[in-house]
PDB file of C-alpha atoms in Angstrom:
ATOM      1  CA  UNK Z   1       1.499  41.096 -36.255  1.00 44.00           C
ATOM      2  CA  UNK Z   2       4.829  39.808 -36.888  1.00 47.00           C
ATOM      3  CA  UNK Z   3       7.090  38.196 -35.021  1.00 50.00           C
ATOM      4  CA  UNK Z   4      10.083  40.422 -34.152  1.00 50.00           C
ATOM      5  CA  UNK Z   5      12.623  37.862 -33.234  1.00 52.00           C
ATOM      6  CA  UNK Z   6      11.684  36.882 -37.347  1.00 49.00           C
ATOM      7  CA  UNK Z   7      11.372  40.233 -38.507  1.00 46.00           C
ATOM      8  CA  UNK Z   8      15.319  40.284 -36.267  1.00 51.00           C
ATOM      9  CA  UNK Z   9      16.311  37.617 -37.972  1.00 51.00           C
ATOM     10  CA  UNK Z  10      15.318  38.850 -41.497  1.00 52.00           C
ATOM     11  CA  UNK Z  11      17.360  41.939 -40.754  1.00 52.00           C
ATOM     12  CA  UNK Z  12      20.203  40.248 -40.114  1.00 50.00           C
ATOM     13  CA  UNK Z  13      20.437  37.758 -43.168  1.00 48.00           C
ATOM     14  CA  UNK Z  14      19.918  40.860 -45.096  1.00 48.00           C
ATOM     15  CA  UNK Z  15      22.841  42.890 -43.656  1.00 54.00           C
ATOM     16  CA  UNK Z  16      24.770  40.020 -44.027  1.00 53.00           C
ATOM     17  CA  UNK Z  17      23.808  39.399 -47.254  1.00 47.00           C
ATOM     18  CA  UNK Z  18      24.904  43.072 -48.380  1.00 48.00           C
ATOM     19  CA  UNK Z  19      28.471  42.262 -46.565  1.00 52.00           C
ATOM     20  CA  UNK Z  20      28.256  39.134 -49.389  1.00 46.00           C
ATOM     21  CA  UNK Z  21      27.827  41.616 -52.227  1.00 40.00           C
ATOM     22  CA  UNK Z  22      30.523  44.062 -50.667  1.00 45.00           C
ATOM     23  CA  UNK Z  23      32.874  40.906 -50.548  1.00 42.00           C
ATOM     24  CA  UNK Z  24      31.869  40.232 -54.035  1.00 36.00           C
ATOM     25  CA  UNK Z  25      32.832  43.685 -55.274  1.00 35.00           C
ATOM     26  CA  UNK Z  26      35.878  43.861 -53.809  1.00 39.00           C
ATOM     27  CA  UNK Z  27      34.849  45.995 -50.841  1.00 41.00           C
ATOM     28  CA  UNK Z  28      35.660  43.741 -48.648  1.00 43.00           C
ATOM     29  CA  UNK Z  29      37.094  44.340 -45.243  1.00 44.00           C
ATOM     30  CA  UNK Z  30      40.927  42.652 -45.511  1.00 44.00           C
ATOM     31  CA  UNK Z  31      41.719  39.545 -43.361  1.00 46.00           C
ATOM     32  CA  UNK Z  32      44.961  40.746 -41.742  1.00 43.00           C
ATOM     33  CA  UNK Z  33      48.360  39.444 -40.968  1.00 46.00           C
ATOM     34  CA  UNK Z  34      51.099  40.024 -38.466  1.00 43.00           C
ATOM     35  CA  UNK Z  35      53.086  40.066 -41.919  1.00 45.00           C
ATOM     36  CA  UNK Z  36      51.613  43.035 -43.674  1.00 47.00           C
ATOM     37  CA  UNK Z  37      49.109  44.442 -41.113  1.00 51.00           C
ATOM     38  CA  UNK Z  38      49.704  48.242 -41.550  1.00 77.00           C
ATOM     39  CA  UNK Z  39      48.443  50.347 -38.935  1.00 81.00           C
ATOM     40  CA  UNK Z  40      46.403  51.905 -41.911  1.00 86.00           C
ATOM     41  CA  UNK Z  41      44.772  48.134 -42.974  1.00 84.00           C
ATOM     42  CA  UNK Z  42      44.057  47.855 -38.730  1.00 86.00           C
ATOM     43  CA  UNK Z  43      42.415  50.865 -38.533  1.00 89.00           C
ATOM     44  CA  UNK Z  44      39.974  50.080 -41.453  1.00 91.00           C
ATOM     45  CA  UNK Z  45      39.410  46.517 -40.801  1.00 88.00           C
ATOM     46  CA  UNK Z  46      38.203  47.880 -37.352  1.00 93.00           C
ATOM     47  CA  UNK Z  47      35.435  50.627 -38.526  1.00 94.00           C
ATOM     48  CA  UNK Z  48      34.482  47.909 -40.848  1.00 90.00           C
ATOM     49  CA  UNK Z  49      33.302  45.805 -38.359  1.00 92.00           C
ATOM     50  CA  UNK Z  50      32.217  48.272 -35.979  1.00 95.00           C
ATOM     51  CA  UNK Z  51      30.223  49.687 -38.739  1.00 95.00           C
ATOM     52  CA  UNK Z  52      28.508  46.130 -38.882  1.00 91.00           C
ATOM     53  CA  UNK Z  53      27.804  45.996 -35.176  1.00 94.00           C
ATOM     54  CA  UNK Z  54      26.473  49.680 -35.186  1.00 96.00           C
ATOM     55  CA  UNK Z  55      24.098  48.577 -38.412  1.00 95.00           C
ATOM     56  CA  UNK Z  56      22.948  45.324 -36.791  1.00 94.00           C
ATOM     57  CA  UNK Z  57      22.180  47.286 -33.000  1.00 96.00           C
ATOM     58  CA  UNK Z  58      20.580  49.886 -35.012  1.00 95.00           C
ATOM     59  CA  UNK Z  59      18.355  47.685 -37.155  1.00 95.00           C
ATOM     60  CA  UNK Z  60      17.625  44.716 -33.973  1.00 94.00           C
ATOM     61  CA  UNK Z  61      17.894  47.062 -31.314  1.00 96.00           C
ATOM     62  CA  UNK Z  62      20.657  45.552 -29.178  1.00 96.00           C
ATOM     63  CA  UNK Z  63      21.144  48.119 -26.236  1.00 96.00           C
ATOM     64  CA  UNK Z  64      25.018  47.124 -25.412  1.00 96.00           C
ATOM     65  CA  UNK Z  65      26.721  46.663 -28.360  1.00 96.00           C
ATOM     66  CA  UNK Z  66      30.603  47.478 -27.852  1.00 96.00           C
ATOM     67  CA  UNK Z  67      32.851  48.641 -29.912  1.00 96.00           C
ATOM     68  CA  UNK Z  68      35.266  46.159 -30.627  1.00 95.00           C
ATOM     69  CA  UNK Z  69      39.098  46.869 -30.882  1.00 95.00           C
ATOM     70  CA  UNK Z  70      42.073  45.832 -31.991  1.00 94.00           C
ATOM     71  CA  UNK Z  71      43.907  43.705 -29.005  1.00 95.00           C
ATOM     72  CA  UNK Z  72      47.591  42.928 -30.035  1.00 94.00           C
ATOM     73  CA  UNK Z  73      47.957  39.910 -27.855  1.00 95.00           C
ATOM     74  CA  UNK Z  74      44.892  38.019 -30.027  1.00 95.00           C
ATOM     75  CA  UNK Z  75      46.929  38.900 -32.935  1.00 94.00           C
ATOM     76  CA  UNK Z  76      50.118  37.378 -31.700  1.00 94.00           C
ATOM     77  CA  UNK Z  77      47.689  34.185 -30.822  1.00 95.00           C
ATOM     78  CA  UNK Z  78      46.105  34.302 -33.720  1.00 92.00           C
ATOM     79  CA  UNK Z  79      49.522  34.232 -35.866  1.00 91.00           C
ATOM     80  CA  UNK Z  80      50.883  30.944 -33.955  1.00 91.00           C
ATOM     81  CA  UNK Z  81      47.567  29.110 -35.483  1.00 88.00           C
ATOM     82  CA  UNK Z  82      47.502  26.532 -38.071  1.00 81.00           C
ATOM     83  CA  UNK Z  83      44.797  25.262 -41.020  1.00 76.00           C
ATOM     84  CA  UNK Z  84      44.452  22.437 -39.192  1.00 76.00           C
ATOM     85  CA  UNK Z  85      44.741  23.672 -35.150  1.00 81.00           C
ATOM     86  CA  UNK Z  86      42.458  26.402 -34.502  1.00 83.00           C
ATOM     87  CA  UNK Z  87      41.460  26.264 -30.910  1.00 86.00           C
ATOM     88  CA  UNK Z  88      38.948  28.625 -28.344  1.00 87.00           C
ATOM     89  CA  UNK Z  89      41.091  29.613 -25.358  1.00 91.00           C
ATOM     90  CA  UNK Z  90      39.426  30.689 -21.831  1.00 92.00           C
ATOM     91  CA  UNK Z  91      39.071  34.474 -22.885  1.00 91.00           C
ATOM     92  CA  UNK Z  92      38.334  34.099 -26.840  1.00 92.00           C
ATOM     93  CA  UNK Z  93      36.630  32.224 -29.559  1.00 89.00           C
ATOM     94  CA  UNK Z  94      37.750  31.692 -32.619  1.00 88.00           C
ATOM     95  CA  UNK Z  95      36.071  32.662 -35.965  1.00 83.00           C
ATOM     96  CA  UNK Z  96      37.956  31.133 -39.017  1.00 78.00           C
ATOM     97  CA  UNK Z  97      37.687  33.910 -41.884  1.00 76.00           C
ATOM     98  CA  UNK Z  98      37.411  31.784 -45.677  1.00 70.00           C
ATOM     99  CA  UNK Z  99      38.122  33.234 -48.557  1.00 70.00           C
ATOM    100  CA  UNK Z 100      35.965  35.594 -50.569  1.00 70.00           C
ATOM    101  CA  UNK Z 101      34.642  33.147 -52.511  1.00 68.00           C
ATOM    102  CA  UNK Z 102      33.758  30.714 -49.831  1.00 66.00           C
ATOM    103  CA  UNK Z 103      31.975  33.187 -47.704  1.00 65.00           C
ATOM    104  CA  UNK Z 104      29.757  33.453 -50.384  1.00 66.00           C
ATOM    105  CA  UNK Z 105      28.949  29.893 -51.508  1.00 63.00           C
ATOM    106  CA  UNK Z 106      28.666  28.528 -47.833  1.00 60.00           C
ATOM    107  CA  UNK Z 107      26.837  31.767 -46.247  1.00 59.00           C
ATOM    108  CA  UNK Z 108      28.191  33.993 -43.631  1.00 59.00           C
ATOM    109  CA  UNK Z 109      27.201  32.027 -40.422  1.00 62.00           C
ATOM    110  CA  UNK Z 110      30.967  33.477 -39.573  1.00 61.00           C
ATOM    111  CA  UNK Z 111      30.243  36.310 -39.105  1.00 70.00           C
ATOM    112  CA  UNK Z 112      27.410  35.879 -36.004  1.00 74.00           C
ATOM    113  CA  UNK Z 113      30.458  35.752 -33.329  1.00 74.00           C
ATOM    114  CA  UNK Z 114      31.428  39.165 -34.587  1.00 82.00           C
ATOM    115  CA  UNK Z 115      28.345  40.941 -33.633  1.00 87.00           C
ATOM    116  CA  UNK Z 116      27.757  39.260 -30.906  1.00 91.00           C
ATOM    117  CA  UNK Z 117      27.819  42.358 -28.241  1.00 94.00           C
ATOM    118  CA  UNK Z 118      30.026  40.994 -25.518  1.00 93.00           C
ATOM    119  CA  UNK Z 119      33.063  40.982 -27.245  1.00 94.00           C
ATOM    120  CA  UNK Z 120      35.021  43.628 -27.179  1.00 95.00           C
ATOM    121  CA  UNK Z 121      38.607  43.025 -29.059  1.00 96.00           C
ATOM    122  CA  UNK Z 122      39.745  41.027 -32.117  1.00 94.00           C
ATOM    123  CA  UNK Z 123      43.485  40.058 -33.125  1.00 94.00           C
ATOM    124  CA  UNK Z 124      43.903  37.953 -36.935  1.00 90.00           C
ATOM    125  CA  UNK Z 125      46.061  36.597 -39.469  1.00 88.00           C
ATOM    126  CA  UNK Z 126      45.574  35.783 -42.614  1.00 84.00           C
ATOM    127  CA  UNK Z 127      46.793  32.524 -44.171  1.00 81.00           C
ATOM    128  CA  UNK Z 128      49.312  32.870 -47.609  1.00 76.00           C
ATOM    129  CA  UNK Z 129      48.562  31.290 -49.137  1.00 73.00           C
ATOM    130  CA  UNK Z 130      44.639  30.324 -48.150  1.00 71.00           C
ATOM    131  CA  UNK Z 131      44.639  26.699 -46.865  1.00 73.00           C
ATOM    132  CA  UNK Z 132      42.108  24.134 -46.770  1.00 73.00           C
ATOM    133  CA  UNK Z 133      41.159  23.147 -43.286  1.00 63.00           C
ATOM    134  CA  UNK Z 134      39.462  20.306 -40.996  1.00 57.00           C
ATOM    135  CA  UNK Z 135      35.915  20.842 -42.640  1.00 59.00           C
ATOM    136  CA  UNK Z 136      37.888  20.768 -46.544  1.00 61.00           C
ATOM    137  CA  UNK Z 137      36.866  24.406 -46.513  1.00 61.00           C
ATOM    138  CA  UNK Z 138      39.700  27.227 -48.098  1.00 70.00           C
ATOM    139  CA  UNK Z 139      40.449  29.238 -45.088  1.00 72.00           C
ATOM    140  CA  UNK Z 140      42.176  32.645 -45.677  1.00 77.00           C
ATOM    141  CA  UNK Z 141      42.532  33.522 -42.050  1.00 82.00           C
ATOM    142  CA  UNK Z 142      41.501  33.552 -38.308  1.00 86.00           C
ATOM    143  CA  UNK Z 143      40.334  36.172 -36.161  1.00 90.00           C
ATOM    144  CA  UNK Z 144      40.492  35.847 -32.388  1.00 93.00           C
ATOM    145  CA  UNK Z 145      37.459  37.339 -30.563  1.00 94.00           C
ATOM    146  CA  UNK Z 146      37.243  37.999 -26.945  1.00 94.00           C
ATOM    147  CA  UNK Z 147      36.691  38.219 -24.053  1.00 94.00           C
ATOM    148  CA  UNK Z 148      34.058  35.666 -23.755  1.00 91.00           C
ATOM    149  CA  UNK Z 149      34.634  32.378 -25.657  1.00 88.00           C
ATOM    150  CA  UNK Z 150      31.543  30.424 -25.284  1.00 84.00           C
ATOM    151  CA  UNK Z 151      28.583  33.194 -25.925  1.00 77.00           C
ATOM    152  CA  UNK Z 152      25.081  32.896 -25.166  1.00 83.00           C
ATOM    153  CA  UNK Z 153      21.377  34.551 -25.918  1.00 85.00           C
ATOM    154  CA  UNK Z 154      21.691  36.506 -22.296  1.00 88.00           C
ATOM    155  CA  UNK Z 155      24.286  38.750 -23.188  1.00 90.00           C
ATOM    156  CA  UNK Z 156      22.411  40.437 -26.129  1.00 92.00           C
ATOM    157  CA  UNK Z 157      19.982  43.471 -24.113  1.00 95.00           C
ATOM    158  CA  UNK Z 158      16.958  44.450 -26.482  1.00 96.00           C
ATOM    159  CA  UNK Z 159      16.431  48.396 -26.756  1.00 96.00           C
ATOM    160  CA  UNK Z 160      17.886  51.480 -28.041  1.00 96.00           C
ATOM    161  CA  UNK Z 161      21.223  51.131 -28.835  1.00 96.00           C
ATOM    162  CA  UNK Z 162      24.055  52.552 -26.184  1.00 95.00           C
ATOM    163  CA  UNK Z 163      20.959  52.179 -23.813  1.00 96.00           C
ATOM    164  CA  UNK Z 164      22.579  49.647 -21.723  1.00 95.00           C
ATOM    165  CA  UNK Z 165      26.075  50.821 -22.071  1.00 94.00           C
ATOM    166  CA  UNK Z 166      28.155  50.552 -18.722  1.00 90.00           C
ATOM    167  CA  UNK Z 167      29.883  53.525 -19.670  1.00 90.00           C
ATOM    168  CA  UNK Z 168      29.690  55.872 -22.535  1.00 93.00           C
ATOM    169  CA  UNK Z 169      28.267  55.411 -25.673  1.00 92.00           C
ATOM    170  CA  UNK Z 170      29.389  56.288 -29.452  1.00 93.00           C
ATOM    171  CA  UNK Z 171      27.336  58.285 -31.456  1.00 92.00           C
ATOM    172  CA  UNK Z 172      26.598  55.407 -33.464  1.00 94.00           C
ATOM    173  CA  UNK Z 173      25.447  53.653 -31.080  1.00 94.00           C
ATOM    174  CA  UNK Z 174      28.115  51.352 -29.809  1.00 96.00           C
ATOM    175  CA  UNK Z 175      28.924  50.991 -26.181  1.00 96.00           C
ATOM    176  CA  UNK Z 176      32.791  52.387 -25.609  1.00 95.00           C
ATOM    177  CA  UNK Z 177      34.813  50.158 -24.153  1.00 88.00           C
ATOM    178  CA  UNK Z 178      36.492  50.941 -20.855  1.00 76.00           C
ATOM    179  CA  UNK Z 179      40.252  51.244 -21.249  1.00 58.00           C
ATOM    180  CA  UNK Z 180      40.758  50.241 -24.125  1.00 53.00           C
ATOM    181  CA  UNK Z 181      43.592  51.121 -26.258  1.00 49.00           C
ATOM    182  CA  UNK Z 182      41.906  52.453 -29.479  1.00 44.00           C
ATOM    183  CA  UNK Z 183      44.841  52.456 -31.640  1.00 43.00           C
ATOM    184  CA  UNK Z 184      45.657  49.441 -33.419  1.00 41.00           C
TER     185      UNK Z 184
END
């Protein structure tokens, strides 16, 4: 019998690994800016990603998943950053987005703090043009994440997903989160 923290782990490269091809064939969610963030570009970026988390609970089982949203403040944070000053604050991390190409020469390790379950909004802005940061990597954005900025192995609950929801659960699994303003 398998391990199922492997077979977990096996899932996971492989969703991320189809969110490589997406990226590759221009599917890609967009990176936004406070620039030219339509409400339309929001909205999508948003089931994107929620889409991810609901595939990753669904394929790990990870019982409280949330939904994450789009929190206006991150973005405003998120705009004032810099290539070269990218900084966690007490209720976010940060999760520098490079560009298309990058993601899928270095791997997608990026994209672990966005389905980690405890977070439950996201703010970014994208870079124009892309710049090259600390690590000499092309960065064409930065997403906050919050509310938790250091993140740990204790807030991810095994079992069916919305099992462990606080509240109420999507029907896709996600757990909804509490006042929160759902439009971007």
């Amino acid at each position: 019998m398998r391990n199922t923290s492997t077979m977990a782990s096996r899932w996971l490269v492989s969703i991320i690994l189809l969110m490589a091809c997406s990226i590759q064939l221009g599917c890609s969610a967009p990176i936004l800016s406070k620039r030219d963030a339509s409400q339309e570009r929001k909205e999508r970026f948003i089931i994107f990603i929620n889409d991810m988390r609901s595939a990753v609970a669904q394929k790990i089982n990870i019982a409280n998943m949330n939904e994450l949203v789009w929190d206006k403040e991150l973005e405003r944070k998120a705009s004032k950053m810099t290539c070269h000053r990218m900084v966690s604050g007490p209720d976010y991390s940060v999760e520098v987005m490079p560009t298309p190409l990058k993601m899928i020469t270095s791997g997608m390790s990026f994209f672990v703090n966005l389905i980690r379950p405890a977070q439950t909004k996201i703010g970014c802005f994208e870079f124009h043009p892309p710049c090259v940061g600390t690590r000499r990597v092309n960065n064409a954005g930065v997403c906050l994440i919050g509310p938790k900025n250091k993140l740990n192995d204790e807030d991810i609950l095994k079992g069916e997903p919305g099992s462990a929801c606080p509240g109420e659960t999507r029907h896709d699994g996600l757990c909804v989160v509490d006042g929160a303003d759902v439009t971007p």
